[in-house]
Amino acid sequence: MKILVLGREEDSLDYLRYCENHGIEATFVEPPSLAGIDRDAWQETLPALVAETVELDSFDEIVSFRDGYQVHTDVLRRHRGWPVRDIDAVNCLTDKSLFKSHPAVRDFVAQHIEIAQTTDPREALAQVEATLGFPVVLKPSNGFYSAGVVRVDRPEDFRKAFLSVRRVCGLLRDSRGPSQIIAERYLDGDEVMVDGFVVDGKVTCLLFHIKLPRLTGLPSFHETGCVTQPFDGVKGPEFQEMLERVIGGVGLDNSAFNAEFRYDGDGRLHILECAPRISGGGASVQNLLRICTGLDAYGIQHRLGREPVDLTPIRHSAALEYDFCAAKNGHLVRLEDTVALLEDLSADTILRYRENGQFVFAPPLNVETVLTAYFACETAQSAEELLDVVQHKCVIETTDQPPA
């Protein structure tokens, strides 16, 4: 089997290892941005551009784990005559502005406004004060991985935060096209995620994640830990109902989904986003689903829309995911020491995305992690206890000086 993966090989180390273990030949390609191509020309232009790099007709499947390449995936799949998702649905779910304004979604999202990147910070502040007040959250409309998402508590802190988000918009422009800055009323409650698949119109929730540390009072939205359990339909009807209305209303079908939610101070649930992909570059759901339920997310992805898939969990367990990022901007040092500590803590899987000497950004400017570790745990409580150990014992060190 030959699979074309839209994205960078270094971002999909887990999937690459999976392909090698299953006799699959994976070829990685970064397709051109659709931002400069008229939508009516996507179906004709994109396959022609990608065909300059690879022979499209030689592949048995095309996948991507990046938000910015989900539309590309379906355009290229349609070119091959394969089952595809609705392009409007995929486009909506990969752009926060389109998502929040969709009729099926807008009743479930927090109050927000959109601000053009070119807006003067003083004018932007005036808009926020007139419509939302403080605290407020700023984010790129087409961002991912919490990149550029910042909470602002006071008007005097707004300018710095606004310029920071604008900078992240610039970093994402080449790969994801131009974007707006979203200002959103801050929700003072816990944040959780649900992962699953929608197959032939049926929404099946499989994983329930609690994002940690809890972010009340913090200026940045880079969660480092995720405690995961199999989704409990009895305890989670509110999530199930909202997802059925959102996913059904948007029109997504035969796809993975990753939905993020947050409670407000009154305990009301709001949806933050719902991405049409396996989350965490594929690695998060693949490893957490395997540990918690025994299911194979990549295998399910390959069969969606082509043949029946069985989403019945084989087992019920808990897991911990921990993403490592640098505390401050700089060049990485002594990564091997952190890996050794994780091995001593019996990590199930360790993914190393960066190497010593490479320069990395700290949150909120980072757009990728340095290391990710997955742990199998008996219960959610034991996963939280392990998280406390990991975040105090294992750190990512940087230095201001580049390697000699």
Tab-separated table of C-alpha atoms in Angstrom:
chain	number	residue	atom	x	y	z
A	1	MET	CA	0.000	0.000	0.000
A	2	LYS	CA	1.283	3.459	-0.941
A	3	ILE	CA	0.040	6.526	0.922
A	4	LEU	CA	0.620	10.194	0.143
A	5	VAL	CA	0.876	12.215	3.359
A	6	LEU	CA	0.343	15.956	3.079
A	7	GLY	CA	2.719	17.508	5.576
A	8	ARG	CA	6.282	17.275	6.834
A	9	GLU	CA	7.868	13.950	7.699
A	10	GLU	CA	9.356	15.395	10.900
A	11	ASP	CA	5.841	16.261	12.131
A	12	SER	CA	4.517	12.726	11.559
A	13	LEU	CA	7.159	10.509	13.154
A	14	ASP	CA	4.546	8.335	14.827
A	15	TYR	CA	2.628	7.770	11.603
A	16	LEU	CA	5.855	7.072	9.723
A	17	ARG	CA	6.753	4.410	12.280
A	18	TYR	CA	3.244	2.952	11.969
A	19	CYS	CA	3.601	2.730	8.185
A	20	GLU	CA	6.985	1.033	8.459
A	21	ASN	CA	5.553	-1.534	10.899
A	22	HIS	CA	2.577	-2.265	8.626
A	23	GLY	CA	4.414	-2.508	5.318
A	24	ILE	CA	3.027	0.805	4.064
A	25	GLU	CA	5.090	3.070	1.834
A	26	ALA	CA	4.547	6.684	2.937
A	27	THR	CA	5.560	9.672	0.810
A	28	PHE	CA	5.441	13.158	2.339
A	29	VAL	CA	4.652	16.293	0.353
A	30	GLU	CA	3.940	19.868	1.419
A	31	PRO	CA	1.359	21.104	-1.088
A	32	PRO	CA	1.100	24.750	-2.151
A	33	SER	CA	-1.142	27.116	-0.210
A	34	LEU	CA	-4.679	27.459	-1.535
A	35	ALA	CA	-4.753	31.081	-0.391
A	36	GLY	CA	-3.463	32.345	-3.732
A	37	ILE	CA	-5.704	30.103	-5.862
A	38	ASP	CA	-9.306	31.007	-6.734
A	39	ARG	CA	-11.664	28.467	-5.193
A	40	ASP	CA	-13.275	27.646	-8.537
A	41	ALA	CA	-9.823	26.596	-9.764
A	42	TRP	CA	-8.869	24.375	-6.806
A	43	GLN	CA	-9.964	21.123	-8.427
A	44	GLU	CA	-8.013	21.763	-11.608
A	45	THR	CA	-4.978	23.636	-10.301
A	46	LEU	CA	-4.020	21.812	-7.107
A	47	PRO	CA	-3.660	18.282	-8.577
A	48	ALA	CA	-1.585	19.721	-11.409
A	49	LEU	CA	0.753	21.494	-8.990
A	50	VAL	CA	1.150	18.454	-6.723
A	51	ALA	CA	1.720	16.218	-9.772
A	52	GLU	CA	4.844	18.244	-10.491
A	53	THR	CA	6.353	16.627	-7.383
A	54	VAL	CA	4.760	13.152	-7.212
A	55	GLU	CA	2.757	10.813	-9.426
A	56	LEU	CA	-0.728	11.111	-7.897
A	57	ASP	CA	-2.118	8.055	-9.667
A	58	SER	CA	0.466	5.815	-7.975
A	59	PHE	CA	-1.025	6.187	-4.474
A	60	ASP	CA	-3.687	4.087	-2.782
A	61	GLU	CA	-4.624	6.701	-0.194
A	62	ILE	CA	-4.057	10.376	0.667
A	63	VAL	CA	-4.114	11.604	4.280
A	64	SER	CA	-3.095	14.604	6.346
A	65	PHE	CA	-3.067	15.377	10.059
A	66	ARG	CA	-2.745	19.146	9.638
A	67	ASP	CA	-5.694	21.532	9.689
A	68	GLY	CA	-4.216	23.576	6.858
A	69	TYR	CA	-4.101	20.580	4.505
A	70	GLN	CA	-7.537	19.059	5.139
A	71	VAL	CA	-9.133	20.818	2.159
A	72	HIS	CA	-6.127	19.847	0.025
A	73	THR	CA	-6.691	16.220	0.982
A	74	ASP	CA	-10.267	16.137	-0.248
A	75	VAL	CA	-9.508	18.065	-3.444
A	76	LEU	CA	-6.813	15.513	-4.305
A	77	ARG	CA	-9.011	12.566	-3.277
A	78	ARG	CA	-11.781	13.856	-5.554
A	79	HIS	CA	-9.229	14.022	-8.364
A	80	ARG	CA	-8.597	10.294	-7.825
A	81	GLY	CA	-12.332	9.540	-7.770
A	82	TRP	CA	-12.346	8.444	-4.110
A	83	PRO	CA	-14.957	9.172	-1.428
A	84	VAL	CA	-14.557	12.711	-0.082
A	85	ARG	CA	-15.903	14.903	2.684
A	86	ASP	CA	-17.890	18.044	1.963
A	87	ILE	CA	-15.374	20.798	1.133
A	88	ASP	CA	-17.502	23.510	2.752
A	89	ALA	CA	-17.676	21.485	5.966
A	90	VAL	CA	-13.921	20.905	6.041
A	91	ASN	CA	-13.203	24.537	5.221
A	92	CYS	CA	-15.537	25.700	8.002
A	93	LEU	CA	-13.943	23.422	10.596
A	94	THR	CA	-10.400	24.576	9.819
A	95	ASP	CA	-11.077	28.311	10.111
A	96	LYS	CA	-12.228	29.694	13.475
A	97	SER	CA	-14.006	32.659	11.880
A	98	LEU	CA	-16.112	30.467	9.589
A	99	PHE	CA	-16.739	27.980	12.398
A	100	LYS	CA	-17.921	30.488	14.987
A	101	SER	CA	-20.282	32.191	12.531
A	102	HIS	CA	-21.899	28.998	11.188
A	103	PRO	CA	-25.643	28.758	12.016
A	104	ALA	CA	-25.198	25.301	13.563
A	105	VAL	CA	-22.403	26.546	15.833
A	106	ARG	CA	-22.951	30.156	16.835
A	107	ASP	CA	-25.366	29.386	19.698
A	108	PHE	CA	-22.666	27.292	21.390
A	109	VAL	CA	-19.659	29.639	21.207
A	110	ALA	CA	-18.540	32.435	23.499
A	111	GLN	CA	-19.193	36.079	22.629
A	112	HIS	CA	-16.470	37.315	20.286
A	113	ILE	CA	-15.469	39.856	17.636
A	114	GLU	CA	-13.049	39.730	14.699
A	115	ILE	CA	-10.300	42.304	14.283
A	116	ALA	CA	-8.225	42.805	11.141
A	117	GLN	CA	-4.472	42.339	11.602
A	118	THR	CA	-3.893	45.813	10.176
A	119	THR	CA	-5.978	47.440	12.900
A	120	ASP	CA	-4.116	49.871	15.126
A	121	PRO	CA	-3.785	48.352	18.644
A	122	ARG	CA	-5.502	51.412	20.147
A	123	GLU	CA	-8.497	50.989	17.859
A	124	ALA	CA	-8.574	47.250	18.566
A	125	LEU	CA	-8.551	47.961	22.297
A	126	ALA	CA	-11.471	50.365	21.883
A	127	GLN	CA	-13.456	47.660	20.048
A	128	VAL	CA	-12.784	45.131	22.800
A	129	GLU	CA	-13.710	47.530	25.597
A	130	ALA	CA	-16.928	48.507	23.830
A	131	THR	CA	-18.114	44.947	23.114
A	132	LEU	CA	-16.446	42.410	25.403
A	133	GLY	CA	-14.645	43.957	28.347
A	134	PHE	CA	-11.904	42.138	30.229
A	135	PRO	CA	-10.601	39.480	30.657
A	136	VAL	CA	-10.486	38.575	26.975
A	137	VAL	CA	-8.750	35.931	24.849
A	138	LEU	CA	-6.934	36.799	21.605
A	139	LYS	CA	-6.216	34.148	18.939
A	140	PRO	CA	-5.472	33.779	15.185
A	141	SER	CA	-8.580	32.756	13.256
A	142	ASN	CA	-6.733	29.935	11.471
A	143	GLY	CA	-4.263	28.987	14.187
A	144	PHE	CA	-3.661	25.576	15.745
A	145	TYR	CA	-1.873	23.975	18.714
A	146	SER	CA	-2.829	26.976	20.907
A	147	ALA	CA	-0.285	29.016	18.924
A	148	GLY	CA	-0.759	32.702	19.654
A	149	VAL	CA	-3.690	32.202	22.031
A	150	VAL	CA	-3.294	34.676	24.887
A	151	ARG	CA	-5.485	35.864	27.746
A	152	VAL	CA	-5.477	39.591	28.513
A	153	ASP	CA	-6.754	40.728	31.912
A	154	ARG	CA	-6.196	44.479	31.734
A	155	PRO	CA	-6.357	47.214	29.082
A	156	GLU	CA	-2.744	48.165	29.785
A	157	ASP	CA	-1.622	44.654	28.731
A	158	PHE	CA	-3.620	44.622	25.495
A	159	ARG	CA	-1.119	46.202	23.092
A	160	LYS	CA	1.649	43.689	23.852
A	161	ALA	CA	-0.733	40.728	23.521
A	162	PHE	CA	-2.275	42.043	20.292
A	163	LEU	CA	1.140	42.459	18.671
A	164	SER	CA	2.134	38.964	19.846
A	165	VAL	CA	-0.922	37.397	18.178
A	166	ARG	CA	-0.284	39.454	15.056
A	167	ARG	CA	3.241	38.014	14.940
A	168	VAL	CA	1.902	34.462	15.094
A	169	CYS	CA	-0.524	35.295	12.260
A	170	GLY	CA	2.532	36.277	10.235
A	171	LEU	CA	4.317	33.033	11.089
A	172	LEU	CA	1.301	31.048	9.884
A	173	ARG	CA	0.621	33.079	6.740
A	174	ASP	CA	2.750	31.040	4.336
A	175	SER	CA	1.208	27.696	5.287
A	176	ARG	CA	-2.328	28.704	6.244
A	177	GLY	CA	-3.041	31.930	4.405
A	178	PRO	CA	-4.125	35.299	5.815
A	179	SER	CA	-6.210	35.406	8.973
A	180	GLN	CA	-8.097	37.698	11.318
A	181	ILE	CA	-7.503	38.132	15.032
A	182	ILE	CA	-10.373	36.855	17.144
A	183	ALA	CA	-11.091	38.519	20.483
A	184	GLU	CA	-13.271	36.291	22.636
A	185	ARG	CA	-14.813	36.620	26.063
A	186	TYR	CA	-12.726	34.606	28.524
A	187	LEU	CA	-14.465	31.531	29.913
A	188	ASP	CA	-13.451	30.890	33.503
A	189	GLY	CA	-13.859	27.126	33.604
A	190	ASP	CA	-12.126	23.835	32.839
A	191	GLU	CA	-11.206	22.905	29.273
A	192	VAL	CA	-11.798	19.415	27.881
A	193	MET	CA	-11.606	17.635	24.522
A	194	VAL	CA	-13.505	14.841	22.807
A	195	ASP	CA	-12.118	12.723	19.956
A	196	GLY	CA	-14.034	10.377	17.754
A	197	PHE	CA	-15.295	9.578	14.259
A	198	VAL	CA	-18.444	10.358	12.314
A	199	VAL	CA	-19.325	7.444	10.034
A	200	ASP	CA	-22.316	7.512	7.679
A	201	GLY	CA	-23.838	10.328	9.708
A	202	LYS	CA	-23.379	8.685	13.125
A	203	VAL	CA	-21.210	10.604	15.596
A	204	THR	CA	-19.220	8.240	17.829
A	205	CYS	CA	-17.259	9.806	20.700
A	206	LEU	CA	-14.348	7.617	21.796
A	207	LEU	CA	-11.991	9.637	24.011
A	208	PHE	CA	-12.570	12.229	26.721
A	209	HIS	CA	-9.585	14.403	27.692
A	210	ILE	CA	-9.060	16.823	30.550
A	211	LYS	CA	-6.504	19.461	29.526
A	212	LEU	CA	-4.008	20.331	32.233
A	213	PRO	CA	-2.790	22.372	33.974
A	214	ARG	CA	-6.091	24.160	34.534
A	215	LEU	CA	-5.540	27.589	33.122
A	216	THR	CA	-7.468	29.899	35.431
A	217	GLY	CA	-5.364	32.992	36.023
A	218	LEU	CA	-2.627	32.174	33.514
A	219	PRO	CA	-1.752	34.451	30.582
A	220	SER	CA	-1.022	31.704	28.043
A	221	PHE	CA	-3.093	28.814	26.724
A	222	HIS	CA	-0.404	26.221	26.152
A	223	GLU	CA	-1.606	23.142	28.024
A	224	THR	CA	1.146	20.641	28.626
A	225	GLY	CA	-0.792	17.637	29.898
A	226	CYS	CA	-3.836	15.673	28.895
A	227	VAL	CA	-5.493	13.029	31.085
A	228	THR	CA	-7.550	10.727	28.879
A	229	GLN	CA	-10.257	8.119	29.433
A	230	PRO	CA	-12.696	6.337	27.114
A	231	PHE	CA	-15.702	8.576	26.441
A	232	ASP	CA	-18.597	7.691	28.723
A	233	GLY	CA	-21.849	8.224	26.867
A	234	VAL	CA	-23.824	8.060	30.101
A	235	LYS	CA	-21.825	10.856	31.750
A	236	GLY	CA	-21.303	12.854	28.576
A	237	PRO	CA	-24.723	13.387	26.927
A	238	GLU	CA	-24.181	17.166	26.807
A	239	PHE	CA	-21.071	16.701	24.674
A	240	GLN	CA	-22.741	14.076	22.488
A	241	GLU	CA	-25.783	16.254	21.828
A	242	MET	CA	-23.749	19.346	20.993
A	243	LEU	CA	-21.437	17.430	18.681
A	244	GLU	CA	-24.349	15.818	16.849
A	245	ARG	CA	-25.862	19.247	16.231
A	246	VAL	CA	-22.570	20.885	15.255
A	247	ILE	CA	-21.130	18.091	13.106
A	248	GLY	CA	-24.473	17.298	11.508
A	249	GLY	CA	-25.240	20.972	10.931
A	250	VAL	CA	-21.881	21.723	9.365
A	251	GLY	CA	-22.147	18.619	7.190
A	252	LEU	CA	-19.038	16.648	8.148
A	253	ASP	CA	-19.222	12.913	7.494
A	254	ASN	CA	-16.855	9.936	7.264
A	255	SER	CA	-14.140	11.764	9.141
A	256	ALA	CA	-12.249	11.905	12.374
A	257	PHE	CA	-13.017	14.871	14.625
A	258	ASN	CA	-11.334	16.594	17.560
A	259	ALA	CA	-13.558	18.961	19.535
A	260	GLU	CA	-12.442	21.367	22.266
A	261	PHE	CA	-14.827	22.653	24.913
A	262	ARG	CA	-14.676	25.042	27.839
A	263	TYR	CA	-17.066	25.781	30.685
A	264	ASP	CA	-17.846	29.314	31.774
A	265	GLY	CA	-18.099	30.443	35.401
A	266	ASP	CA	-21.785	29.479	35.500
A	267	GLY	CA	-21.080	25.919	34.373
A	268	ARG	CA	-22.414	26.407	30.832
A	269	LEU	CA	-20.578	24.411	28.169
A	270	HIS	CA	-19.184	26.178	25.082
A	271	ILE	CA	-17.479	24.672	22.052
A	272	LEU	CA	-14.169	26.280	21.078
A	273	GLU	CA	-13.402	24.388	17.883
A	274	CYS	CA	-14.020	21.092	16.087
A	275	ALA	CA	-11.234	20.009	13.756
A	276	PRO	CA	-11.900	17.413	10.997
A	277	ARG	CA	-8.826	15.293	11.669
A	278	ILE	CA	-7.076	12.909	14.028
A	279	SER	CA	-5.555	15.248	16.606
A	280	GLY	CA	-1.995	15.778	17.739
A	281	GLY	CA	-0.453	15.251	14.325
A	282	GLY	CA	-2.139	11.847	14.366
A	283	ALA	CA	0.081	10.687	17.208
A	284	SER	CA	-2.122	11.856	20.091
A	285	VAL	CA	-5.260	9.986	19.150
A	286	GLN	CA	-3.387	6.970	17.786
A	287	ASN	CA	-1.508	6.410	21.040
A	288	LEU	CA	-4.240	7.463	23.451
A	289	LEU	CA	-6.908	5.453	21.613
A	290	ARG	CA	-4.630	2.416	21.551
A	291	ILE	CA	-3.852	2.685	25.275
A	292	CYS	CA	-7.404	3.478	26.417
A	293	THR	CA	-9.554	1.378	24.062
A	294	GLY	CA	-7.311	-0.924	22.017
A	295	LEU	CA	-8.499	0.662	18.735
A	296	ASP	CA	-6.254	1.637	15.824
A	297	ALA	CA	-6.972	5.253	14.777
A	298	TYR	CA	-4.722	5.151	11.703
A	299	GLY	CA	-6.332	1.935	10.502
A	300	ILE	CA	-9.795	3.447	10.955
A	301	GLN	CA	-8.678	6.550	9.045
A	302	HIS	CA	-7.560	4.408	6.099
A	303	ARG	CA	-10.939	2.665	5.884
A	304	LEU	CA	-13.285	5.648	6.332
A	305	GLY	CA	-15.730	5.966	3.459
A	306	ARG	CA	-14.340	2.841	1.806
A	307	GLU	CA	-15.456	-0.050	4.006
A	308	PRO	CA	-17.239	-0.666	7.328
A	309	VAL	CA	-15.330	0.207	10.510
A	310	ASP	CA	-15.883	-1.208	13.995
A	311	LEU	CA	-15.591	1.482	16.684
A	312	THR	CA	-16.336	-0.796	19.643
A	313	PRO	CA	-13.670	-0.386	22.376
A	314	ILE	CA	-11.704	-3.529	23.188
A	315	ARG	CA	-10.643	-2.336	26.653
A	316	HIS	CA	-11.141	0.591	29.047
A	317	SER	CA	-8.083	2.231	30.575
A	318	ALA	CA	-6.606	5.697	31.236
A	319	ALA	CA	-3.623	7.508	29.773
A	320	LEU	CA	-1.481	10.603	30.138
A	321	GLU	CA	-0.064	12.675	27.296
A	322	TYR	CA	2.593	15.264	28.091
A	323	ASP	CA	3.857	17.808	25.571
A	324	PHE	CA	7.228	19.366	26.313
A	325	CYS	CA	8.005	22.901	25.225
A	326	ALA	CA	10.781	25.256	26.251
A	327	ALA	CA	10.261	27.637	29.158
A	328	LYS	CA	12.076	30.349	27.219
A	329	ASN	CA	13.231	30.971	23.654
A	330	GLY	CA	16.657	29.524	22.894
A	331	HIS	CA	18.778	26.676	21.556
A	332	LEU	CA	17.945	23.203	22.867
A	333	VAL	CA	20.414	21.408	25.135
A	334	ARG	CA	20.511	18.052	26.983
A	335	LEU	CA	17.365	16.565	25.424
A	336	GLU	CA	18.769	13.085	26.016
A	337	ASP	CA	18.582	13.672	29.787
A	338	THR	CA	14.859	14.359	29.569
A	339	VAL	CA	14.301	11.268	27.425
A	340	ALA	CA	16.185	9.121	29.958
A	341	LEU	CA	13.988	10.415	32.782
A	342	LEU	CA	10.849	9.604	30.795
A	343	GLU	CA	12.089	6.086	30.167
A	344	ASP	CA	12.699	5.681	33.903
A	345	LEU	CA	9.063	6.694	34.446
A	346	SER	CA	7.972	3.867	32.094
A	347	ALA	CA	6.681	6.037	29.258
A	348	ASP	CA	4.751	3.933	26.733
A	349	THR	CA	5.872	6.023	23.741
A	350	ILE	CA	8.293	8.963	23.389
A	351	LEU	CA	8.297	11.118	20.261
A	352	ARG	CA	11.267	13.447	19.782
A	353	TYR	CA	10.581	16.186	17.245
A	354	ARG	CA	13.586	18.466	17.745
A	355	GLU	CA	17.315	18.023	18.352
A	356	ASN	CA	19.972	19.631	20.525
A	357	GLY	CA	21.184	22.932	19.108
A	358	GLN	CA	17.958	23.802	17.309
A	359	PHE	CA	16.328	27.125	18.166
A	360	VAL	CA	12.804	26.932	19.593
A	361	PHE	CA	10.183	29.433	20.717
A	362	ALA	CA	8.449	29.295	24.072
A	363	PRO	CA	4.655	29.774	24.368
A	364	PRO	CA	2.708	31.567	23.050
A	365	LEU	CA	4.916	31.862	19.940
A	366	ASN	CA	5.663	28.153	19.587
A	367	VAL	CA	3.845	26.283	16.829
A	368	GLU	CA	5.231	22.831	17.594
A	369	THR	CA	6.319	20.737	20.557
A	370	VAL	CA	9.824	19.481	21.351
A	371	LEU	CA	8.979	16.091	22.874
A	372	THR	CA	5.741	14.226	23.510
A	373	ALA	CA	5.414	11.318	25.924
A	374	TYR	CA	2.495	8.924	26.413
A	375	PHE	CA	1.906	6.866	29.545
A	376	ALA	CA	-0.502	4.001	30.243
A	377	CYS	CA	-2.255	4.504	33.599
A	378	GLU	CA	-4.731	2.493	35.637
A	379	THR	CA	-7.038	5.408	36.437
A	380	ALA	CA	-7.490	9.110	35.669
A	381	GLN	CA	-6.394	9.887	39.220
A	382	SER	CA	-3.120	8.010	38.800
A	383	ALA	CA	-2.591	9.845	35.492
A	384	GLU	CA	-2.963	13.213	37.265
A	385	GLU	CA	-0.541	12.108	39.952
A	386	LEU	CA	1.969	11.067	37.286
A	387	LEU	CA	1.538	14.420	35.546
A	388	ASP	CA	2.653	16.178	38.715
A	389	VAL	CA	5.811	14.029	38.791
A	390	VAL	CA	6.580	14.522	35.087
A	391	GLN	CA	6.216	18.293	35.034
A	392	HIS	CA	8.493	18.722	38.058
A	393	LYS	CA	11.191	16.175	37.136
A	394	CYS	CA	11.399	16.584	33.357
A	395	VAL	CA	12.183	19.934	31.753
A	396	ILE	CA	13.320	21.255	28.389
A	397	GLU	CA	16.498	23.285	28.708
A	398	THR	CA	17.640	26.023	26.345
A	399	THR	CA	20.641	28.319	26.083
A	400	ASP	CA	20.971	31.785	24.591
A	401	GLN	CA	24.147	30.836	22.767
A	402	PRO	CA	24.044	28.865	19.486
A	403	PRO	CA	26.064	25.619	19.403
A	404	ALA	CA	29.713	25.932	18.433
